[in-house]
GROMACS .gro file of C-alpha atoms in nm:
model
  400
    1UNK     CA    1 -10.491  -2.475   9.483
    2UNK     CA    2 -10.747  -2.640   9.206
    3UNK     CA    3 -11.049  -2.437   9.381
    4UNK     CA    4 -11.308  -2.554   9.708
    5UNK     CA    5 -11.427  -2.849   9.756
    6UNK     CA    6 -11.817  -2.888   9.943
    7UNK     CA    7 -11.835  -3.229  10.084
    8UNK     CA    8 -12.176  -3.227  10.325
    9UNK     CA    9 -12.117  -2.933  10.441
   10UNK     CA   10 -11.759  -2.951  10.517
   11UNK     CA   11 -11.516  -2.730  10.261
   12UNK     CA   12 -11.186  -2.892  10.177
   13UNK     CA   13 -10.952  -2.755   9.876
   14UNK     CA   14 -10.849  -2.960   9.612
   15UNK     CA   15 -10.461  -2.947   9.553
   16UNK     CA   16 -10.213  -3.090   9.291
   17UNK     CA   17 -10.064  -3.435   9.448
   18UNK     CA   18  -9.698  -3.378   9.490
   19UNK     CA   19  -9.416  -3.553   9.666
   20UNK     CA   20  -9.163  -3.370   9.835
   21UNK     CA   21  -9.036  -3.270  10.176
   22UNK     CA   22  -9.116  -2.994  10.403
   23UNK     CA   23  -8.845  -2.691  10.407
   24UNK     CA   24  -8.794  -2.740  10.777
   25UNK     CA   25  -8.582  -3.087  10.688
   26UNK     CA   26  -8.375  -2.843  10.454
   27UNK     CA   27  -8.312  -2.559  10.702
   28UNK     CA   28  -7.896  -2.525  10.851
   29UNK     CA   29  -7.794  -2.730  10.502
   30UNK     CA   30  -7.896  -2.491  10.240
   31UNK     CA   31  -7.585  -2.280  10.046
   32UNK     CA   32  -7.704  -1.918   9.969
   33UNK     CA   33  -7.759  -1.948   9.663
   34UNK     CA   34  -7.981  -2.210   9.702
   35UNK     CA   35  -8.160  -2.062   9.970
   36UNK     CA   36  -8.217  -1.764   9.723
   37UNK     CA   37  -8.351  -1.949   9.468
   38UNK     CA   38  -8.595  -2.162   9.656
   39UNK     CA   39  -8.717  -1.855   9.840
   40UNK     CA   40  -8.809  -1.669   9.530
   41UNK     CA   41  -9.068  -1.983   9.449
   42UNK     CA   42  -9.184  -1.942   9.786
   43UNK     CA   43  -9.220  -1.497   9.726
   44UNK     CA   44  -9.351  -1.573   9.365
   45UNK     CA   45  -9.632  -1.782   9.521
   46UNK     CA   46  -9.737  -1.531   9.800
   47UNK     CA   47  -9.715  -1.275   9.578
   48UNK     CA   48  -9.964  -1.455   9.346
   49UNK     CA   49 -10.187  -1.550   9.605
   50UNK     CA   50 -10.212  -1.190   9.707
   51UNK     CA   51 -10.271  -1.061   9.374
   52UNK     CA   52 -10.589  -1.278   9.347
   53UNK     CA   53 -10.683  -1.103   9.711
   54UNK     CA   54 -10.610  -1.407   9.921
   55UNK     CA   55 -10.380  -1.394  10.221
   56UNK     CA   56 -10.186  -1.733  10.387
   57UNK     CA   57 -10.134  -1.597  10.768
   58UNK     CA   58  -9.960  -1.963  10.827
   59UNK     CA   59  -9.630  -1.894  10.650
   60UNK     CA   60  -9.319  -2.121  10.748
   61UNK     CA   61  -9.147  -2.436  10.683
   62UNK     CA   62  -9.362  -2.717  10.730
   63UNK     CA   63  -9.600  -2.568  10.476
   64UNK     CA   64  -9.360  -2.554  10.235
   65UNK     CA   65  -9.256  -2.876  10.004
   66UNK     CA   66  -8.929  -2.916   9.804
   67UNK     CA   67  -8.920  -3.171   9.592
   68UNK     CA   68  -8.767  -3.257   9.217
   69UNK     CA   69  -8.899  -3.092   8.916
   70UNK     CA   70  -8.982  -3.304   8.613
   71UNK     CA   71  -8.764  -3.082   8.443
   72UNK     CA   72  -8.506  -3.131   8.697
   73UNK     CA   73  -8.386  -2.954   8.992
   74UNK     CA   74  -8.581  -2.888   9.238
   75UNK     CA   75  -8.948  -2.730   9.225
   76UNK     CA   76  -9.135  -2.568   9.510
   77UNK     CA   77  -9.479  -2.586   9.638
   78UNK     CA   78  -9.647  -2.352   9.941
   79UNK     CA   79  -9.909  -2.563  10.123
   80UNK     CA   80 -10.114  -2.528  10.451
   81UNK     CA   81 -10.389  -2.234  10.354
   82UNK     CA   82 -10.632  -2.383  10.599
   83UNK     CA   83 -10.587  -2.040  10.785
   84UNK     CA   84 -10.612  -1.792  10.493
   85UNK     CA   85 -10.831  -1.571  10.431
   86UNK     CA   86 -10.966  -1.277  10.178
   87UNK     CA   87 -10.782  -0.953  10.152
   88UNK     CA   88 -11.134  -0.800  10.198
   89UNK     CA   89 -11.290  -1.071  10.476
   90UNK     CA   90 -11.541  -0.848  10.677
   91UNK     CA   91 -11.502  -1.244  10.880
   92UNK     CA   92 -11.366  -1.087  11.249
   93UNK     CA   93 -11.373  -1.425  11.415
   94UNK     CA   94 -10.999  -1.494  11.565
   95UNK     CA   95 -10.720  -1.634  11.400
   96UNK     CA   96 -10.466  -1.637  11.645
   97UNK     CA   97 -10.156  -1.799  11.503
   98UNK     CA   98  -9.898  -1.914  11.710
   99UNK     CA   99  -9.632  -2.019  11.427
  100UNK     CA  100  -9.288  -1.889  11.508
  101UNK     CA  101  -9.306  -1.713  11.203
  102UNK     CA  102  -9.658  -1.507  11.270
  103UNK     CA  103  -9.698  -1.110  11.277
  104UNK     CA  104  -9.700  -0.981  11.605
  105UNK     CA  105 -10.032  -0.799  11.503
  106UNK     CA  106 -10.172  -1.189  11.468
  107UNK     CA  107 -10.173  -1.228  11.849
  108UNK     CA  108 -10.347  -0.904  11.892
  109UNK     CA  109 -10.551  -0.810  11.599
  110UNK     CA  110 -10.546  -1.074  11.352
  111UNK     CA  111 -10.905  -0.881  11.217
  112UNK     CA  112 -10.670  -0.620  11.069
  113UNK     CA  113 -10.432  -0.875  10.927
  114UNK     CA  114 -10.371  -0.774  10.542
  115UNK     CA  115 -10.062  -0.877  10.331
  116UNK     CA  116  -9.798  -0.730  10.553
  117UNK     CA  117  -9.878  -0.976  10.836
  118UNK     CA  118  -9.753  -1.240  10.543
  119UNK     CA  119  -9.488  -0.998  10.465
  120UNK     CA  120  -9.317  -1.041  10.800
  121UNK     CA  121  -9.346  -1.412  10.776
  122UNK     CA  122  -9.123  -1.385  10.472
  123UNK     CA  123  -8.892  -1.208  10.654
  124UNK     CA  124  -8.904  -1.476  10.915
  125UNK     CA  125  -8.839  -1.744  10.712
  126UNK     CA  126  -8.531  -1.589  10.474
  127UNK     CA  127  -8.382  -1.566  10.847
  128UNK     CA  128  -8.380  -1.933  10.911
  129UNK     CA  129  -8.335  -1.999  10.549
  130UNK     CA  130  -7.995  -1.815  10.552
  131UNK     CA  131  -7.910  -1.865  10.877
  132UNK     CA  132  -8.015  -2.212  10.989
  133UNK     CA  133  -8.144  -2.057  11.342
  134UNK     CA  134  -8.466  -1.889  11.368
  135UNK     CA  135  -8.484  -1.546  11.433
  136UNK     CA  136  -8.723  -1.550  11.699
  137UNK     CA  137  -8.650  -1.844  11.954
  138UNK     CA  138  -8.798  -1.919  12.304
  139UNK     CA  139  -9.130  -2.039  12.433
  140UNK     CA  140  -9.439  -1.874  12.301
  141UNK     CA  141  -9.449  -1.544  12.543
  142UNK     CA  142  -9.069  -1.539  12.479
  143UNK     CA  143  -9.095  -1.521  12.141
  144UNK     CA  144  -9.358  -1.263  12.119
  145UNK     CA  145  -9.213  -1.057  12.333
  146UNK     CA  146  -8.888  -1.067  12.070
  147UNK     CA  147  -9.157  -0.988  11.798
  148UNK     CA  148  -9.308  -0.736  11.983
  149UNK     CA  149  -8.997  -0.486  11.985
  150UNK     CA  150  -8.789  -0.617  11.690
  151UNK     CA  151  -8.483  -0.826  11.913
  152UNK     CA  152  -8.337  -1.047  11.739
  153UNK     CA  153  -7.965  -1.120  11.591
  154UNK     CA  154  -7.891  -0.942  11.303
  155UNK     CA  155  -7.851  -1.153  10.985
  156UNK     CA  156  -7.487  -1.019  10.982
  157UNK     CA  157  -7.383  -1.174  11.349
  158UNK     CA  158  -7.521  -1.481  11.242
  159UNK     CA  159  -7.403  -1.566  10.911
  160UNK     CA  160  -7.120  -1.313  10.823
  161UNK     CA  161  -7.112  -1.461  10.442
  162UNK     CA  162  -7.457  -1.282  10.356
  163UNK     CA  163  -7.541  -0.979  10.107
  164UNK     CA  164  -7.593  -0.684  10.298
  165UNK     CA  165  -7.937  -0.598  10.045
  166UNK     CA  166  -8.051  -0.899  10.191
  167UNK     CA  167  -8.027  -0.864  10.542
  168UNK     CA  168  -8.162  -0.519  10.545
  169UNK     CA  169  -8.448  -0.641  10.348
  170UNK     CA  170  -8.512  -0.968  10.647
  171UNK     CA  171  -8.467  -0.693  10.907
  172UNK     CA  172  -8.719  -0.452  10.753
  173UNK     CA  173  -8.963  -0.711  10.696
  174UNK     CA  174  -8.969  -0.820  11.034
  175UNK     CA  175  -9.053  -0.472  11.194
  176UNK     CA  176  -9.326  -0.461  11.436
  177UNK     CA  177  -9.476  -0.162  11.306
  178UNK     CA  178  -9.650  -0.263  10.989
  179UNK     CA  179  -9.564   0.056  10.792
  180UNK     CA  180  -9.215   0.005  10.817
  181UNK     CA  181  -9.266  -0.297  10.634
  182UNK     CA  182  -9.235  -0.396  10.292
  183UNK     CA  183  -9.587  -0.328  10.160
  184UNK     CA  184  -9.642  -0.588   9.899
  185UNK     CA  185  -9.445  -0.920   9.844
  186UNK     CA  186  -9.358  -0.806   9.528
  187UNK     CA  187  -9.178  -0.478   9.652
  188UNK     CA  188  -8.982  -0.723   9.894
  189UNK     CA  189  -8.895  -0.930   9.539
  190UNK     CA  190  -8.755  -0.646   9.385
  191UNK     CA  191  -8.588  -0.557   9.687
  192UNK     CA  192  -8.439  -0.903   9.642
  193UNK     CA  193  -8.410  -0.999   9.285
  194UNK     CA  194  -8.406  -0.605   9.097
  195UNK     CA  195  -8.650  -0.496   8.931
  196UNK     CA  196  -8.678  -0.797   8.745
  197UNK     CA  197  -8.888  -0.997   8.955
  198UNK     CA  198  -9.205  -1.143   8.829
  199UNK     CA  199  -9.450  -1.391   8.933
  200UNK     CA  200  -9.726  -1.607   8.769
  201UNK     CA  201 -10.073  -1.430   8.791
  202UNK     CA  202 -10.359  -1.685   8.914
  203UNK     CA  203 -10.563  -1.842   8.645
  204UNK     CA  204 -10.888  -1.867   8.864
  205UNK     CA  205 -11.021  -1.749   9.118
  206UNK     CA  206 -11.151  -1.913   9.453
  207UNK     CA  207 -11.534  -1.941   9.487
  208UNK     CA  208 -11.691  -2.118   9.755
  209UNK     CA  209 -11.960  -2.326   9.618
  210UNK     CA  210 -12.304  -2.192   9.806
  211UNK     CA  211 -12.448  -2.452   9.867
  212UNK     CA  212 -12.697  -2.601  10.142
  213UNK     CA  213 -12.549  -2.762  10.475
  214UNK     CA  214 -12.565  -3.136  10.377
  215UNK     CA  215 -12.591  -3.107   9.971
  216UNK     CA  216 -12.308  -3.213   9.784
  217UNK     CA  217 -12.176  -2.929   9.565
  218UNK     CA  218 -12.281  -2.909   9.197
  219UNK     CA  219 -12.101  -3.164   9.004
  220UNK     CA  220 -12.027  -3.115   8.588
  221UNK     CA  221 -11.964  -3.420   8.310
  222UNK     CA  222 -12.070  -3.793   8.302
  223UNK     CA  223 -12.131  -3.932   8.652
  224UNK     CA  224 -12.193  -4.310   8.734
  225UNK     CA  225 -12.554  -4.358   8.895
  226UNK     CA  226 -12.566  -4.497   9.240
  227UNK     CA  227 -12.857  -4.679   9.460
  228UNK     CA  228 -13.072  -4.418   9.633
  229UNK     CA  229 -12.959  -4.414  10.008
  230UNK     CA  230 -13.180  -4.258  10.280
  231UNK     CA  231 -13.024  -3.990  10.418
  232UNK     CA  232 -12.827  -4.002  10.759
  233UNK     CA  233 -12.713  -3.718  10.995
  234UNK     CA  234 -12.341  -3.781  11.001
  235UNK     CA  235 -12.213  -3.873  11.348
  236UNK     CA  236 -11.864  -3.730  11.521
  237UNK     CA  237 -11.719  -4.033  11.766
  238UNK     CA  238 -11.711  -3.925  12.155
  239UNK     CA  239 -11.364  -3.907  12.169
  240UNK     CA  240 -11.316  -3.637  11.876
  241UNK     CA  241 -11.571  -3.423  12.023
  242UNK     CA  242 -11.388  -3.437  12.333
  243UNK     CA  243 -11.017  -3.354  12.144
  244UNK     CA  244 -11.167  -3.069  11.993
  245UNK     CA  245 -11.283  -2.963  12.305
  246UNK     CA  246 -10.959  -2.943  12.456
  247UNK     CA  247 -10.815  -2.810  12.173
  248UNK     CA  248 -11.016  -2.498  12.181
  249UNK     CA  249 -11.041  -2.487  12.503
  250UNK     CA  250 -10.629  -2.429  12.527
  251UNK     CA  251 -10.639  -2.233  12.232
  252UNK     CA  252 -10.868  -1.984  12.374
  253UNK     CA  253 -10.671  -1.983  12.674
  254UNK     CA  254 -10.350  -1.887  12.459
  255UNK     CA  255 -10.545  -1.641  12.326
  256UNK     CA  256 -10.679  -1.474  12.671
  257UNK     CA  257 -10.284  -1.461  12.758
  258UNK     CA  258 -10.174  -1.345  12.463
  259UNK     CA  259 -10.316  -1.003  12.443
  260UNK     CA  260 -10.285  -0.929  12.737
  261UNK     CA  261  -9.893  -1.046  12.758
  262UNK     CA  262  -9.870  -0.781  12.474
  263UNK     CA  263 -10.022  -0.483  12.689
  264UNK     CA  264  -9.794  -0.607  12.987
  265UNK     CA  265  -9.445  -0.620  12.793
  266UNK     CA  266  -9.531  -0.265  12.574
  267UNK     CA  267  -9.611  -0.082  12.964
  268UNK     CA  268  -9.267  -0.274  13.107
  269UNK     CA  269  -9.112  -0.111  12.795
  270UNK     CA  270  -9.247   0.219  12.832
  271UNK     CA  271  -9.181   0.210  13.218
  272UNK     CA  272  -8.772   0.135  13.130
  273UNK     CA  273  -8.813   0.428  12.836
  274UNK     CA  274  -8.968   0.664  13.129
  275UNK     CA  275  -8.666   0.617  13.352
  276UNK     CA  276  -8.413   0.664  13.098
  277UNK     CA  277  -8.563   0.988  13.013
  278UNK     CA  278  -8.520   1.085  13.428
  279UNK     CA  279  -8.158   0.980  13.362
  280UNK     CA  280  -8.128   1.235  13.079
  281UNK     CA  281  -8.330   1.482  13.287
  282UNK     CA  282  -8.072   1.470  13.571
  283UNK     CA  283  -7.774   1.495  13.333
  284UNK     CA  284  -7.675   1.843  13.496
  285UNK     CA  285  -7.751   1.707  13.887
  286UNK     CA  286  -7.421   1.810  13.990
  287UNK     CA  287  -7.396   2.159  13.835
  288UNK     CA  288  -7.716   2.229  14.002
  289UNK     CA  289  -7.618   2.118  14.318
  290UNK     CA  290  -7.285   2.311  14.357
  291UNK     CA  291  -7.490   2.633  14.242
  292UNK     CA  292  -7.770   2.564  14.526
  293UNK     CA  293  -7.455   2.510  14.757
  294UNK     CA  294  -7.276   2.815  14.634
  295UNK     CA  295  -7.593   3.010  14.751
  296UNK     CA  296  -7.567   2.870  15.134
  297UNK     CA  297  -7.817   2.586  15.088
  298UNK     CA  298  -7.777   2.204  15.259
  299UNK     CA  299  -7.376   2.077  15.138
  300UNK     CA  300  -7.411   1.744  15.304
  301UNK     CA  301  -7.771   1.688  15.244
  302UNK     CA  302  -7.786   1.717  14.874
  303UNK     CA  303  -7.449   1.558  14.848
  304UNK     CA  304  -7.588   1.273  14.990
  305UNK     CA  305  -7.934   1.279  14.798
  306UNK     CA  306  -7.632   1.243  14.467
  307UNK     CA  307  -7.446   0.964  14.602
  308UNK     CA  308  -7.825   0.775  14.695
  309UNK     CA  309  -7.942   0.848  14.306
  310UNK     CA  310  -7.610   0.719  14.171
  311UNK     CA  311  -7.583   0.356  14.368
  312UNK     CA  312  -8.001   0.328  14.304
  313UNK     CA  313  -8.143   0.011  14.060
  314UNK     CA  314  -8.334   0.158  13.765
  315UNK     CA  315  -8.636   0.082  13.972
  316UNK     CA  316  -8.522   0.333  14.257
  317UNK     CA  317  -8.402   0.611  14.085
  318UNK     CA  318  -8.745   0.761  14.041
  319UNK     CA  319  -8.836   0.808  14.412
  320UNK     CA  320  -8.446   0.916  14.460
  321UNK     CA  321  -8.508   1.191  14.179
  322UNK     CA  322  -8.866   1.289  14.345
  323UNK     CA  323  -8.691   1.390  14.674
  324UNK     CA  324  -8.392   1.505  14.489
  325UNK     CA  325  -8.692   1.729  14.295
  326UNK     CA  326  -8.852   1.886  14.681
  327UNK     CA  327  -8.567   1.929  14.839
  328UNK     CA  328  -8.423   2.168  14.531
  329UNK     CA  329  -8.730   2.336  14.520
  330UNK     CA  330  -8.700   2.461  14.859
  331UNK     CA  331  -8.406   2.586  14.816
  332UNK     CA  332  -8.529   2.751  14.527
  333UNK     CA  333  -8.785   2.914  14.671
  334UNK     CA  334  -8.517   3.051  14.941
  335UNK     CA  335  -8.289   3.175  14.667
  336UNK     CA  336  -8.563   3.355  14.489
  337UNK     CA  337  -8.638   3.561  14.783
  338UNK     CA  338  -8.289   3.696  14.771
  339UNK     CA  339  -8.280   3.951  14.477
  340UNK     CA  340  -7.896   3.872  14.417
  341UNK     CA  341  -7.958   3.538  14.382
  342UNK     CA  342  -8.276   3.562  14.188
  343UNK     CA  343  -8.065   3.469  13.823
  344UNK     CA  344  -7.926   3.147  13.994
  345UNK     CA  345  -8.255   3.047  14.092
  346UNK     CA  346  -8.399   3.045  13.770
  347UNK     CA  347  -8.125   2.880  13.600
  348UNK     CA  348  -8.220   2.594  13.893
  349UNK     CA  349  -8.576   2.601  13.804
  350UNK     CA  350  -8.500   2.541  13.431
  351UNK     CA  351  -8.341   2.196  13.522
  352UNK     CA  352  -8.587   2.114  13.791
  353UNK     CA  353  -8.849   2.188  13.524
  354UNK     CA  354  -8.661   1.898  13.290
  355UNK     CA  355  -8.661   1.654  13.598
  356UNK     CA  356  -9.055   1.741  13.719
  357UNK     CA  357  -9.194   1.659  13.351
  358UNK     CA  358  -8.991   1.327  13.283
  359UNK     CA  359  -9.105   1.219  13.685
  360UNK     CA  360  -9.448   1.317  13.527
  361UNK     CA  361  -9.427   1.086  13.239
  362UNK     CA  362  -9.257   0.836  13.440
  363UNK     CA  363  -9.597   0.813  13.708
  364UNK     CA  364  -9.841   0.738  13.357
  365UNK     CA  365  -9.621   0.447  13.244
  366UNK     CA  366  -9.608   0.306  13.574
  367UNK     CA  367  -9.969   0.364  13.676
  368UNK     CA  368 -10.097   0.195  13.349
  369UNK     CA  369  -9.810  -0.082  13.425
  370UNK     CA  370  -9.946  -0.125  13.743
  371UNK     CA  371 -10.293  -0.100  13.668
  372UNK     CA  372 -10.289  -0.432  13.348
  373UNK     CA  373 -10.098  -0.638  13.652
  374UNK     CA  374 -10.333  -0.584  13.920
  375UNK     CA  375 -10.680  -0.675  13.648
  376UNK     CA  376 -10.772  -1.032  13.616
  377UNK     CA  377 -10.608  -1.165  13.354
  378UNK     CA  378 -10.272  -0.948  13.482
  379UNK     CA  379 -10.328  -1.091  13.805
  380UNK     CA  380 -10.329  -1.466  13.688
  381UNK     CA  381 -10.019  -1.421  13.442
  382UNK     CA  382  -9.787  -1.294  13.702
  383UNK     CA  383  -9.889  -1.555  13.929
  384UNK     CA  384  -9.791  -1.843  13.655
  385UNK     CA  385  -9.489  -1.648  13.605
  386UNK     CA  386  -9.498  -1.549  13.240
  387UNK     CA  387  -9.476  -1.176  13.313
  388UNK     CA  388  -9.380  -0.947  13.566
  389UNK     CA  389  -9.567  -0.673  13.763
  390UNK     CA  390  -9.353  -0.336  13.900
  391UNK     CA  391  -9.153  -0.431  14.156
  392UNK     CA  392  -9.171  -0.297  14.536
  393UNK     CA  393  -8.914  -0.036  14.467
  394UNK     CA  394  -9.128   0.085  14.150
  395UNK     CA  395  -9.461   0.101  14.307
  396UNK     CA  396  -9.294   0.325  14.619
  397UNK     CA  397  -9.283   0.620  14.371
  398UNK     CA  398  -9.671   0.572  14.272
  399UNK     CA  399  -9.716   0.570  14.697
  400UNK     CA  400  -9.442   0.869  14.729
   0.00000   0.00000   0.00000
């Protein structure tokens, strides 16, 4: 990138020509080392955009050219910063990317973006660049939802033949948690390449040219003198208006799903966390059972509250553990009225104690769970099908 270009108004950068083909026409033929090489052009160039405080935020194939050097082999270009911005934009408007490549924090808060948003891109791409598959496949929701908690095949499964340095450094990049990232580019180059990694400082800065709405942008050196022309308010045909239109229409819809898809998957997750921690909670069920048993309580009863908690669905268990949770506490309560029992009844209590908090924790997942698929936007998701809401069984506990 040259530097901005005003043209009436309208800011276009001016770019060294170069002929070459996007990396996506490369992708599933490249040899490691190859793939190596041409991704430390790509790192180099990231690196050096960041240094002069601009970020990319559109990072993956199609923006990057291959083509031959003039001092042969092959030379590399990074295209496509129509998205970028400053490292220190106070600009909040959106800029939503929906790349397979993009940050999971793009979809959410792309204000906050900084250069670990184009650090997971990197990631991204070294995947596919190594691999030949992305690492992130599926439909838009799909693939967020992979972004979103960090599922995807390890480098390893998929292509066997690759260092281990550098599919630990593809799977760290790609965390969703930004500060389990690679900070920098250039840490993930060393990572890489040893501490030997460099890259090519910019030679000039970017500065928009301020000038007015309509006024061509200050020109330097001989210029050819042209007839005087009355000025004309430029005119947009019908028919691009009405592109545009749709355009951001849909992307704004994108946007109103996206967000809240986000909300709706990290609750589901939390919700399937919640229960597993009930499962830990009623490790000891048994032990506890036979010693409320042992003390003349309900044999067939609680043997049958066991046998209902072991053949329930994830999504059952909780109500099975809440009456599994009253009925024990009765007991309890008898036992403790009985001095020689008193010991055994505490030693109950302690495991009840373990069950009551984790049901606790379960009830706020599921309520907030509940409460995104029942709003609006929740509302109008599940009915297209793109996520789900807690199922019948679920909501029983929240009724129980």
């Amino acid at each position: 990138v040259h530097g901005p270009l005003d043209v009436l108004g309208y800011l276009g950068l001016i770019v060294d020509p170069f002929e070459g083909q996007p990396l996506s026409d490369l992708l599933g033929s490249l040899e490691m080392p190859a793939a190596l090489d041409l991704f430390r052009d790509v790192l180099s160039a990231v690196a050096a955009a960041h240094e002069a405080g601009v970020l990319h935020l559109d990072l993956h194939p199609d923006n990057i050219l291959v083509g031959g050097s003039a001092f042969g082999g092959r030379e590399v270009k990074l295209t496509g910063f129509g998205f970028a911005k400053l490292v220190e934009d106070v600009d909040k408007s959106s800029r939503q990317i929906f790349s397979r490549l993009a940050a999971p924090e793009m979809f959410t808060a792309d204000d906050a973006a900084d250069e670990r948003a184009d650090v997971f891109s990197l990631g991204a791409l070294l995947y596919e660049m190594v691999t030949g598959k992305p690492a992130f496949e599926g439909d838009v929701v799909a693939s967020l939802r992979r972004r979103a908690t960090a599922t995807f095949t390890p480098v390893a499964d998929v292509s066997p033949s690759v260092q281990p340095k550098v599919a630990q450094a593809i799977a760290r990049c790609m965390r969703p948690k930004r500060g389990e990232r690679f900070q920098t580019a250039a840490a993930l180059g060393r990572a890489l390449y040893g501490d030997a990694f460099t890259f090519a400082l910019a030679e000039r800065t970017l500065e928009v040219p301020r000038t007015e709405r309509g006024a061509p942008a200050e020109r330097t050196g001989p210029q050819r003198a042209v007839p005087a022309e009355p000025p004309r308010q430029a005119q947009l045909p019908a028919w691009i208006l009405a592109v545009a239109v749709v355009i951001v229409v849909g992307l704004g819809a994108i946007a109103f799903a996206g967000s809240t898809v986000v909300e709706m998957v990290a609750s589901a997750e939390a919700v399937g966390s919640s229960v597993e921690t009930i499962e830990v909670a009623m490790t000891d069920r048994t032990t506890l059972v036979n010693t409320v048993v042992q003390a003349g309580g309900p044999d067939q009863q609680l043997r049958a509250l066991l046998a209902e908690y072991d053949e329930a669905g994830a999504d059952k268990k909780p109500t099975v553990a809440l009456t599994y949770l009253k009925v024990m506490r009765s007991q309890v309560a008898r036992m403790a009225s009985d001095p020689s029992q008193a010991g055994a009844a505490n030693r109950v209590e302690l495991g009840l104690v373990r069950v009551e908090r984790a049901l606790d924790n379960h009830r706020k997942t599921l309520t907030q769970w509940d409460a995104i698929a029942h709003s609006v936007r929740g509302s109008v998701l599940v009915a297209v099908g793109l996520v789900d809401a807690p199922s019948d069984d679920a909501r029983a506990f929240l009724d129980s």
